[in-house]
Amino acid sequence: MVVDGFNNIWILSTGNEVDNIYPSLTKFSTNTNTIEKTRNYTSFTDFPKVLCSNNNLTDVNLFYSNGQKIYSLAENSSSSDFNTTELFTHTAQNLYKLSYVPANQTFLLCDAKDYISEGAVLSYSFTGNLIESFTAGVIPGFIVYKLSLIHISE
């Protein structure tokens, strides 16, 4: 779940294969308290897994991972669908969290690795160039940043 720059709440549901409930992405408007859009997926393996927002007030872009790829999901306001663009392939072993830093248009990826040993944070450019990586605690999952200051917490 993420909140965009317009305070809409985006909910990513992984579904339930046992009950045949497919994954979905839903936009909930906090202004009208209604569901504005839903994208239903038709596969239990091919759908967004980790979600973040650009928090922009002029256009809404969500970013998500599916497998080893990062995608941009732009809302198409004239329809109930979204425009999806593949951005790059990442090298995280087990991507746990994704964050977009609008100030320098970079992505920070938290890699939980094996969920037992120390994880890593990978910094990628918008075009997919690995800028740097560093070791973090076990299952890094919360990123706070301000300009060039980055703080990783579990």
CSV table of N, CA and C in Angstrom, one decimal:
chain,number,residue,atom,x,y,z
A,1,MET,N,0.8,-1.2,0.0
A,1,MET,CA,0.0,0.0,0.0
A,1,MET,C,0.9,1.2,0.0
A,2,VAL,N,0.6,2.2,-0.9
A,2,VAL,CA,1.3,3.5,-0.9
A,2,VAL,C,0.3,4.6,-1.0
A,3,VAL,N,0.8,5.8,-0.7
A,3,VAL,CA,0.0,7.0,-0.8
A,3,VAL,C,0.7,7.9,-1.9
A,4,ASP,N,-0.1,8.4,-2.9
A,4,ASP,CA,0.5,9.2,-3.9
A,4,ASP,C,0.5,10.7,-3.5
A,5,GLY,N,1.0,11.5,-4.4
A,5,GLY,CA,1.0,13.0,-4.1
A,5,GLY,C,-0.3,13.6,-4.0
A,6,PHE,N,-1.4,13.0,-4.4
A,6,PHE,CA,-2.7,13.5,-4.2
A,6,PHE,C,-3.5,12.9,-3.1
A,7,ASN,N,-2.8,12.2,-2.2
A,7,ASN,CA,-3.3,11.5,-1.1
A,7,ASN,C,-4.3,10.3,-1.4
A,8,ASN,N,-4.2,9.8,-2.6
A,8,ASN,CA,-4.9,8.6,-3.0
A,8,ASN,C,-4.1,7.4,-2.4
A,9,ILE,N,-4.8,6.4,-2.0
A,9,ILE,CA,-4.2,5.2,-1.5
A,9,ILE,C,-4.2,4.1,-2.6
A,10,TRP,N,-3.1,3.5,-2.8
A,10,TRP,CA,-2.9,2.5,-3.8
A,10,TRP,C,-2.7,1.2,-3.1
A,11,ILE,N,-3.6,0.2,-3.3
A,11,ILE,CA,-3.5,-1.1,-2.6
A,11,ILE,C,-3.2,-2.2,-3.5
A,12,LEU,N,-2.1,-2.9,-3.2
A,12,LEU,CA,-1.6,-4.0,-4.0
A,12,LEU,C,-2.0,-5.3,-3.3
A,13,SER,N,-2.9,-6.1,-3.9
A,13,SER,CA,-3.3,-7.3,-3.3
A,13,SER,C,-2.7,-8.5,-4.0
A,14,THR,N,-2.2,-9.4,-3.3
A,14,THR,CA,-1.5,-10.6,-3.9
A,14,THR,C,-2.5,-11.7,-4.3
A,15,GLY,N,-3.8,-11.6,-3.8
A,15,GLY,CA,-4.8,-12.6,-4.1
A,15,GLY,C,-4.7,-13.8,-3.3
A,16,ASN,N,-5.4,-14.8,-3.6
A,16,ASN,CA,-5.5,-16.0,-2.9
A,16,ASN,C,-5.7,-17.2,-3.9
A,17,GLU,N,-4.7,-17.9,-4.2
A,17,GLU,CA,-4.9,-18.9,-5.2
A,17,GLU,C,-5.8,-20.0,-4.8
A,18,VAL,N,-5.8,-20.4,-3.5
A,18,VAL,CA,-6.7,-21.4,-3.0
A,18,VAL,C,-8.2,-21.1,-3.3
A,19,ASP,N,-8.5,-19.8,-3.1
A,19,ASP,CA,-9.9,-19.4,-3.3
A,19,ASP,C,-10.1,-18.8,-4.7
A,20,ASN,N,-9.1,-18.9,-5.5
A,20,ASN,CA,-9.2,-18.4,-6.9
A,20,ASN,C,-9.5,-16.9,-7.0
A,21,ILE,N,-8.9,-16.1,-6.0
A,21,ILE,CA,-9.0,-14.7,-6.0
A,21,ILE,C,-7.7,-14.1,-6.6
A,22,TYR,N,-7.8,-13.5,-7.8
A,22,TYR,CA,-6.6,-13.0,-8.5
A,22,TYR,C,-6.0,-11.8,-7.9
A,23,PRO,N,-4.7,-11.5,-8.0
A,23,PRO,CA,-4.1,-10.2,-7.6
A,23,PRO,C,-4.8,-9.0,-8.2
A,24,SER,N,-4.7,-7.9,-7.5
A,24,SER,CA,-5.2,-6.6,-8.1
A,24,SER,C,-4.5,-5.4,-7.5
A,25,LEU,N,-4.6,-4.3,-8.3
A,25,LEU,CA,-4.1,-3.0,-7.8
A,25,LEU,C,-5.3,-2.1,-7.8
A,26,THR,N,-5.6,-1.5,-6.7
A,26,THR,CA,-6.8,-0.6,-6.5
A,26,THR,C,-6.4,0.8,-6.1
A,27,LYS,N,-7.0,1.8,-6.7
A,27,LYS,CA,-6.8,3.2,-6.3
A,27,LYS,C,-8.0,3.6,-5.5
A,28,PHE,N,-7.8,4.0,-4.3
A,28,PHE,CA,-8.8,4.5,-3.4
A,28,PHE,C,-8.6,6.0,-3.2
A,29,SER,N,-9.7,6.8,-3.5
A,29,SER,CA,-9.6,8.3,-3.3
A,29,SER,C,-10.0,8.6,-1.9
A,30,THR,N,-9.1,9.3,-1.2
A,30,THR,CA,-9.4,9.8,0.1
A,30,THR,C,-10.3,11.1,0.1
A,31,ASN,N,-10.4,11.7,-1.1
A,31,ASN,CA,-11.3,12.9,-1.2
A,31,ASN,C,-12.7,12.5,-1.3
A,32,THR,N,-13.0,11.4,-2.0
A,32,THR,CA,-14.4,10.9,-2.2
A,32,THR,C,-14.7,9.6,-1.4
A,33,ASN,N,-13.7,9.0,-0.7
A,33,ASN,CA,-13.9,7.8,0.0
A,33,ASN,C,-14.5,6.7,-0.9
A,34,THR,N,-14.0,6.6,-2.1
A,34,THR,CA,-14.5,5.6,-3.1
A,34,THR,C,-13.3,5.0,-3.8
A,35,ILE,N,-13.5,3.8,-4.3
A,35,ILE,CA,-12.6,3.1,-5.2
A,35,ILE,C,-12.7,3.7,-6.6
A,36,GLU,N,-11.6,4.3,-7.1
A,36,GLU,CA,-11.7,4.9,-8.4
A,36,GLU,C,-11.3,4.0,-9.5
A,37,LYS,N,-10.4,3.1,-9.3
A,37,LYS,CA,-9.9,2.2,-10.3
A,37,LYS,C,-9.4,0.9,-9.7
A,38,THR,N,-9.5,-0.1,-10.5
A,38,THR,CA,-9.0,-1.4,-10.1
A,38,THR,C,-8.4,-2.1,-11.3
A,39,ARG,N,-7.2,-2.6,-11.2
A,39,ARG,CA,-6.7,-3.5,-12.3
A,39,ARG,C,-6.6,-4.9,-11.7
A,40,ASN,N,-7.3,-5.8,-12.3
A,40,ASN,CA,-7.3,-7.2,-11.9
A,40,ASN,C,-6.3,-7.9,-12.8
A,41,TYR,N,-5.4,-8.7,-12.2
A,41,TYR,CA,-4.5,-9.5,-12.9
A,41,TYR,C,-5.0,-10.9,-13.1
A,42,THR,N,-4.5,-11.6,-14.1
A,42,THR,CA,-5.1,-12.9,-14.4
A,42,THR,C,-4.1,-14.1,-14.2
A,43,SER,N,-3.1,-13.8,-13.3
A,43,SER,CA,-2.1,-14.8,-13.0
A,43,SER,C,-1.6,-14.6,-11.6
A,44,PHE,N,-1.3,-15.7,-11.0
A,44,PHE,CA,-0.8,-15.7,-9.6
A,44,PHE,C,0.7,-15.5,-9.6
A,45,THR,N,1.4,-15.5,-10.7
A,45,THR,CA,2.8,-15.4,-10.8
A,45,THR,C,3.3,-14.1,-11.5
A,46,ASP,N,2.5,-13.5,-12.3
A,46,ASP,CA,2.9,-12.4,-13.1
A,46,ASP,C,2.0,-11.2,-12.7
A,47,PHE,N,2.5,-10.5,-11.6
A,47,PHE,CA,1.8,-9.3,-11.2
A,47,PHE,C,2.8,-8.5,-10.3
A,48,PRO,N,2.5,-7.2,-10.0
A,48,PRO,CA,3.4,-6.4,-9.2
A,48,PRO,C,3.6,-7.0,-7.8
A,49,LYS,N,4.8,-7.0,-7.3
A,49,LYS,CA,5.1,-7.5,-6.0
A,49,LYS,C,5.4,-6.4,-4.9
A,50,VAL,N,6.2,-5.4,-5.3
A,50,VAL,CA,6.6,-4.4,-4.4
A,50,VAL,C,6.3,-3.1,-5.1
A,51,LEU,N,5.7,-2.1,-4.4
A,51,LEU,CA,5.1,-0.9,-4.9
A,51,LEU,C,5.6,0.3,-4.2
A,52,CYS,N,5.8,1.4,-5.0
A,52,CYS,CA,6.1,2.7,-4.4
A,52,CYS,C,5.6,3.8,-5.3
A,53,SER,N,5.6,5.0,-4.9
A,53,SER,CA,5.0,6.2,-5.6
A,53,SER,C,6.1,7.2,-5.8
A,54,ASN,N,5.9,8.0,-6.9
A,54,ASN,CA,6.8,9.2,-7.1
A,54,ASN,C,6.4,10.4,-6.2
A,55,ASN,N,5.3,10.3,-5.6
A,55,ASN,CA,4.8,11.4,-4.8
A,55,ASN,C,4.8,12.8,-5.4
A,56,ASN,N,4.5,12.8,-6.7
A,56,ASN,CA,4.4,14.0,-7.5
A,56,ASN,C,3.0,14.6,-7.5
A,57,LEU,N,2.9,15.9,-7.5
A,57,LEU,CA,1.6,16.5,-7.5
A,57,LEU,C,1.1,16.8,-8.8
A,58,THR,N,1.9,16.6,-9.9
A,58,THR,CA,1.4,16.9,-11.2
A,58,THR,C,1.0,15.7,-12.0
A,59,ASP,N,1.7,14.6,-11.7
A,59,ASP,CA,1.3,13.3,-12.4
A,59,ASP,C,1.6,12.2,-11.4
A,60,VAL,N,0.9,11.1,-11.6
A,60,VAL,CA,1.0,10.0,-10.7
A,60,VAL,C,1.7,8.9,-11.4
A,61,ASN,N,2.9,8.5,-10.9
A,61,ASN,CA,3.6,7.3,-11.4
A,61,ASN,C,3.8,6.4,-10.2
A,62,LEU,N,3.5,5.2,-10.4
A,62,LEU,CA,3.8,4.2,-9.4
A,62,LEU,C,5.0,3.3,-10.0
A,63,PHE,N,5.8,2.8,-9.2
A,63,PHE,CA,6.9,1.9,-9.6
A,63,PHE,C,6.7,0.6,-8.9
A,64,TYR,N,7.0,-0.5,-9.6
A,64,TYR,CA,6.8,-1.8,-9.0
A,64,TYR,C,7.8,-2.8,-9.5
A,65,SER,N,7.9,-3.9,-8.8
A,65,SER,CA,8.8,-5.0,-9.3
A,65,SER,C,7.9,-6.2,-9.7
A,66,ASN,N,8.4,-6.9,-10.7
A,66,ASN,CA,7.8,-8.2,-11.1
A,66,ASN,C,9.0,-9.0,-11.5
A,67,GLY,N,9.3,-10.0,-10.7
A,67,GLY,CA,10.5,-10.8,-11.0
A,67,GLY,C,11.8,-9.9,-10.8
A,68,GLN,N,12.7,-9.9,-11.7
A,68,GLN,CA,13.9,-9.1,-11.6
A,68,GLN,C,13.8,-7.8,-12.3
A,69,LYS,N,12.6,-7.3,-12.7
A,69,LYS,CA,12.4,-6.1,-13.5
A,69,LYS,C,11.7,-5.0,-12.6
A,70,ILE,N,12.0,-3.8,-12.9
A,70,ILE,CA,11.3,-2.6,-12.3
A,70,ILE,C,10.5,-2.0,-13.4
A,71,TYR,N,9.3,-1.6,-13.1
A,71,TYR,CA,8.3,-1.0,-14.1
A,71,TYR,C,7.8,0.3,-13.6
A,72,SER,N,7.4,1.1,-14.5
A,72,SER,CA,6.7,2.4,-14.2
A,72,SER,C,5.2,2.1,-14.6
A,73,LEU,N,4.3,2.5,-13.7
A,73,LEU,CA,2.9,2.4,-14.0
A,73,LEU,C,2.3,3.8,-13.9
A,74,ALA,N,2.0,4.3,-15.0
A,74,ALA,CA,1.4,5.7,-15.1
A,74,ALA,C,-0.1,5.5,-15.2
A,75,GLU,N,-0.8,6.3,-14.4
A,75,GLU,CA,-2.3,6.3,-14.5
A,75,GLU,C,-2.7,7.0,-15.7
A,76,ASN,N,-3.6,6.4,-16.4
A,76,ASN,CA,-4.3,6.9,-17.6
A,76,ASN,C,-5.6,7.5,-17.1
A,77,SER,N,-5.7,8.8,-16.9
A,77,SER,CA,-6.9,9.4,-16.4
A,77,SER,C,-8.1,9.3,-17.3
A,78,SER,N,-7.9,9.0,-18.6
A,78,SER,CA,-9.0,9.0,-19.5
A,78,SER,C,-9.7,7.6,-19.6
A,79,SER,N,-9.1,6.6,-18.8
A,79,SER,CA,-9.7,5.3,-18.9
A,79,SER,C,-9.5,4.6,-17.5
A,80,SER,N,-10.0,3.4,-17.4
A,80,SER,CA,-9.8,2.7,-16.1
A,80,SER,C,-8.5,1.9,-16.1
A,81,ASP,N,-7.7,2.0,-17.1
A,81,ASP,CA,-6.5,1.2,-17.1
A,81,ASP,C,-5.2,2.1,-16.8
A,82,PHE,N,-4.1,1.5,-16.9
A,82,PHE,CA,-2.8,2.1,-16.6
A,82,PHE,C,-1.8,1.8,-17.7
A,83,ASN,N,-0.9,2.7,-17.9
A,83,ASN,CA,0.2,2.5,-18.9
A,83,ASN,C,1.4,2.0,-18.2
A,84,THR,N,1.9,0.8,-18.6
A,84,THR,CA,3.1,0.2,-18.0
A,84,THR,C,4.3,0.2,-18.9
A,85,THR,N,5.4,0.6,-18.3
A,85,THR,CA,6.7,0.7,-19.1
A,85,THR,C,7.8,0.0,-18.3
A,86,GLU,N,8.5,-1.0,-18.9
A,86,GLU,CA,9.6,-1.6,-18.3
A,86,GLU,C,10.8,-0.6,-18.2
A,87,LEU,N,11.4,-0.5,-17.0
A,87,LEU,CA,12.5,0.5,-16.8
A,87,LEU,C,13.8,-0.2,-16.9
A,88,PHE,N,14.0,-1.2,-16.0
A,88,PHE,CA,15.3,-1.9,-16.0
A,88,PHE,C,15.2,-3.2,-15.2
A,89,THR,N,16.3,-4.0,-15.3
A,89,THR,CA,16.5,-5.2,-14.6
A,89,THR,C,17.4,-5.0,-13.4
A,90,HIS,N,17.0,-5.5,-12.2
A,90,HIS,CA,17.8,-5.3,-11.0
A,90,HIS,C,18.5,-6.7,-10.6
A,91,THR,N,19.4,-6.6,-9.7
A,91,THR,CA,20.1,-7.8,-9.3
A,91,THR,C,19.8,-8.2,-7.9
A,92,ALA,N,18.8,-7.6,-7.2
A,92,ALA,CA,18.5,-8.0,-5.9
A,92,ALA,C,18.1,-9.5,-5.8
A,93,GLN,N,18.5,-10.2,-4.8
A,93,GLN,CA,18.2,-11.6,-4.7
A,93,GLN,C,16.8,-11.8,-4.2
A,94,ASN,N,16.3,-11.0,-3.2
A,94,ASN,CA,15.0,-11.0,-2.7
A,94,ASN,C,14.6,-9.6,-2.4
A,95,LEU,N,14.0,-8.9,-3.4
A,95,LEU,CA,13.6,-7.5,-3.3
A,95,LEU,C,12.5,-7.4,-2.2
A,96,TYR,N,12.8,-6.7,-1.2
A,96,TYR,CA,11.8,-6.6,-0.1
A,96,TYR,C,11.1,-5.2,-0.1
A,97,LYS,N,11.8,-4.1,-0.4
A,97,LYS,CA,11.2,-2.8,-0.4
A,97,LYS,C,11.8,-2.0,-1.6
A,98,LEU,N,11.0,-1.1,-2.1
A,98,LEU,CA,11.4,-0.3,-3.2
A,98,LEU,C,11.1,1.2,-2.9
A,99,SER,N,12.0,2.1,-3.2
A,99,SER,CA,11.7,3.5,-2.9
A,99,SER,C,12.3,4.3,-4.1
A,100,TYR,N,11.5,5.4,-4.5
A,100,TYR,CA,12.0,6.3,-5.5
A,100,TYR,C,12.3,7.6,-4.9
A,101,VAL,N,13.5,8.1,-5.3
A,101,VAL,CA,14.0,9.4,-4.7
A,101,VAL,C,13.8,10.4,-5.9
A,102,PRO,N,12.8,11.3,-5.8
A,102,PRO,CA,12.5,12.2,-6.9
A,102,PRO,C,13.6,13.3,-7.1
A,103,ALA,N,14.3,13.6,-6.0
A,103,ALA,CA,15.3,14.7,-6.1
A,103,ALA,C,16.4,14.4,-7.1
A,104,ASN,N,16.8,13.1,-7.2
A,104,ASN,CA,17.9,12.8,-8.1
A,104,ASN,C,17.4,11.6,-9.0
A,105,GLN,N,16.1,11.3,-9.1
A,105,GLN,CA,15.6,10.3,-9.9
A,105,GLN,C,16.3,9.0,-9.8
A,106,THR,N,16.5,8.5,-8.6
A,106,THR,CA,17.1,7.2,-8.4
A,106,THR,C,16.1,6.3,-7.6
A,107,PHE,N,16.4,5.0,-7.7
A,107,PHE,CA,15.7,4.0,-7.0
A,107,PHE,C,16.6,3.4,-5.9
A,108,LEU,N,16.0,3.1,-4.7
A,108,LEU,CA,16.7,2.4,-3.7
A,108,LEU,C,15.9,1.1,-3.5
A,109,LEU,N,16.7,0.0,-3.6
A,109,LEU,CA,16.1,-1.3,-3.5
A,109,LEU,C,16.6,-2.0,-2.2
A,110,CYS,N,15.8,-2.5,-1.4
A,110,CYS,CA,16.2,-3.2,-0.2
A,110,CYS,C,16.2,-4.7,-0.6
A,111,ASP,N,17.3,-5.3,-0.5
A,111,ASP,CA,17.5,-6.8,-0.8
A,111,ASP,C,17.6,-7.5,0.5
A,112,ALA,N,16.6,-8.4,0.8
A,112,ALA,CA,16.6,-9.2,2.0
A,112,ALA,C,17.5,-10.4,1.9
A,113,LYS,N,18.0,-10.6,0.7
A,113,LYS,CA,18.9,-11.8,0.5
A,113,LYS,C,18.3,-13.1,0.9
A,114,ASP,N,18.8,-13.7,2.0
A,114,ASP,CA,18.2,-15.0,2.4
A,114,ASP,C,17.3,-14.9,3.7
A,115,TYR,N,17.0,-13.7,4.1
A,115,TYR,CA,16.1,-13.4,5.2
A,115,TYR,C,16.7,-13.8,6.6
A,116,ILE,N,18.0,-14.1,6.6
A,116,ILE,CA,18.7,-14.5,7.8
A,116,ILE,C,19.9,-13.7,8.0
A,117,SER,N,20.7,-13.5,7.0
A,117,SER,CA,22.0,-12.7,7.1
A,117,SER,C,21.7,-11.3,6.7
A,118,GLU,N,22.7,-10.4,6.9
A,118,GLU,CA,22.6,-9.0,6.5
A,118,GLU,C,22.1,-8.9,5.1
A,119,GLY,N,21.3,-7.9,4.9
A,119,GLY,CA,20.8,-7.6,3.5
A,119,GLY,C,21.6,-6.5,2.9
A,120,ALA,N,21.1,-5.9,1.8
A,120,ALA,CA,21.8,-4.9,1.1
A,120,ALA,C,20.8,-3.8,0.6
A,121,VAL,N,21.3,-2.6,0.4
A,121,VAL,CA,20.6,-1.6,-0.3
A,121,VAL,C,21.3,-1.3,-1.6
A,122,LEU,N,20.6,-1.3,-2.7
A,122,LEU,CA,21.1,-1.1,-4.0
A,122,LEU,C,20.5,0.2,-4.5
A,123,SER,N,21.4,1.1,-5.1
A,123,SER,CA,20.9,2.4,-5.6
A,123,SER,C,21.1,2.3,-7.1
A,124,TYR,N,20.0,2.5,-7.8
A,124,TYR,CA,20.0,2.5,-9.3
A,124,TYR,C,19.5,3.8,-9.9
A,125,SER,N,20.1,4.2,-11.0
A,125,SER,CA,19.6,5.3,-11.8
A,125,SER,C,18.3,5.0,-12.4
A,126,PHE,N,17.6,6.0,-12.9
A,126,PHE,CA,16.3,5.8,-13.5
A,126,PHE,C,16.4,4.9,-14.7
A,127,THR,N,17.6,4.9,-15.3
A,127,THR,CA,17.8,4.1,-16.5
A,127,THR,C,18.3,2.7,-16.2
A,128,GLY,N,18.5,2.4,-14.9
A,128,GLY,CA,18.9,1.1,-14.6
A,128,GLY,C,20.4,0.8,-14.3
A,129,ASN,N,21.2,1.9,-14.3
A,129,ASN,CA,22.6,1.7,-13.9
A,129,ASN,C,22.8,1.6,-12.4
A,130,LEU,N,23.5,0.6,-12.0
A,130,LEU,CA,23.7,0.4,-10.6
A,130,LEU,C,24.7,1.5,-10.1
A,131,ILE,N,24.3,2.3,-9.2
A,131,ILE,CA,25.2,3.4,-8.8
A,131,ILE,C,26.1,3.0,-7.6
A,132,GLU,N,25.4,2.4,-6.6
A,132,GLU,CA,26.2,1.8,-5.5
A,132,GLU,C,25.4,0.8,-4.7
A,133,SER,N,26.0,0.1,-3.9
A,133,SER,CA,25.3,-0.9,-3.0
A,133,SER,C,26.1,-0.9,-1.7
A,134,PHE,N,25.3,-1.1,-0.6
A,134,PHE,CA,26.0,-1.2,0.7
A,134,PHE,C,25.2,-2.2,1.5
A,135,THR,N,25.9,-2.8,2.5
A,135,THR,CA,25.3,-3.7,3.4
A,135,THR,C,24.4,-3.0,4.4
A,136,ALA,N,23.3,-3.7,4.7
A,136,ALA,CA,22.3,-3.2,5.7
A,136,ALA,C,22.1,-4.3,6.7
A,137,GLY,N,21.2,-4.0,7.6
A,137,GLY,CA,20.8,-5.0,8.6
A,137,GLY,C,20.0,-6.2,8.0
A,138,VAL,N,19.6,-7.1,8.9
A,138,VAL,CA,18.8,-8.2,8.4
A,138,VAL,C,17.4,-7.7,7.9
A,139,ILE,N,17.0,-8.1,6.8
A,139,ILE,CA,15.8,-7.7,6.1
A,139,ILE,C,15.5,-6.2,6.1
A,140,PRO,N,16.4,-5.4,5.4
A,140,PRO,CA,16.2,-4.0,5.4
A,140,PRO,C,14.9,-3.7,4.7
A,141,GLY,N,14.1,-2.8,5.4
A,141,GLY,CA,12.7,-2.7,4.8
A,141,GLY,C,12.2,-1.3,5.0
A,142,PHE,N,12.9,-0.3,5.5
A,142,PHE,CA,12.4,1.0,5.7
A,142,PHE,C,13.5,2.0,5.3
A,143,ILE,N,13.2,2.9,4.4
A,143,ILE,CA,14.2,3.8,3.9
A,143,ILE,C,13.7,5.3,4.2
A,144,VAL,N,14.6,6.0,4.8
A,144,VAL,CA,14.3,7.5,5.0
A,144,VAL,C,15.4,8.2,4.4
A,145,TYR,N,15.1,9.2,3.5
A,145,TYR,CA,16.2,9.9,2.8
A,145,TYR,C,15.9,11.4,2.9
A,146,LYS,N,16.9,12.2,2.9
A,146,LYS,CA,16.8,13.6,2.8
A,146,LYS,C,18.0,14.1,2.0
A,147,LEU,N,17.8,14.6,0.8
A,147,LEU,CA,18.9,15.0,-0.1
A,147,LEU,C,19.9,13.9,-0.2
A,148,SER,N,21.1,14.0,0.2
A,148,SER,CA,22.1,13.0,0.1
A,148,SER,C,22.2,12.1,1.3
A,149,LEU,N,21.4,12.3,2.3
A,149,LEU,CA,21.4,11.5,3.5
A,149,LEU,C,20.4,10.4,3.4
A,150,ILE,N,20.9,9.2,3.6
A,150,ILE,CA,20.1,8.0,3.5
A,150,ILE,C,20.2,7.2,4.8
A,151,HIS,N,19.1,6.8,5.3
A,151,HIS,CA,19.1,6.1,6.6
A,151,HIS,C,18.3,4.8,6.3
A,152,ILE,N,18.8,3.7,6.7
A,152,ILE,CA,18.2,2.4,6.5
A,152,ILE,C,17.8,1.8,7.8
A,153,SER,N,16.6,1.3,8.0
A,153,SER,CA,16.1,0.7,9.2
A,153,SER,C,15.4,-0.5,9.0
A,154,GLU,N,15.3,-1.4,9.9
A,154,GLU,CA,14.5,-2.7,9.8
A,154,GLU,C,13.1,-2.4,10.2
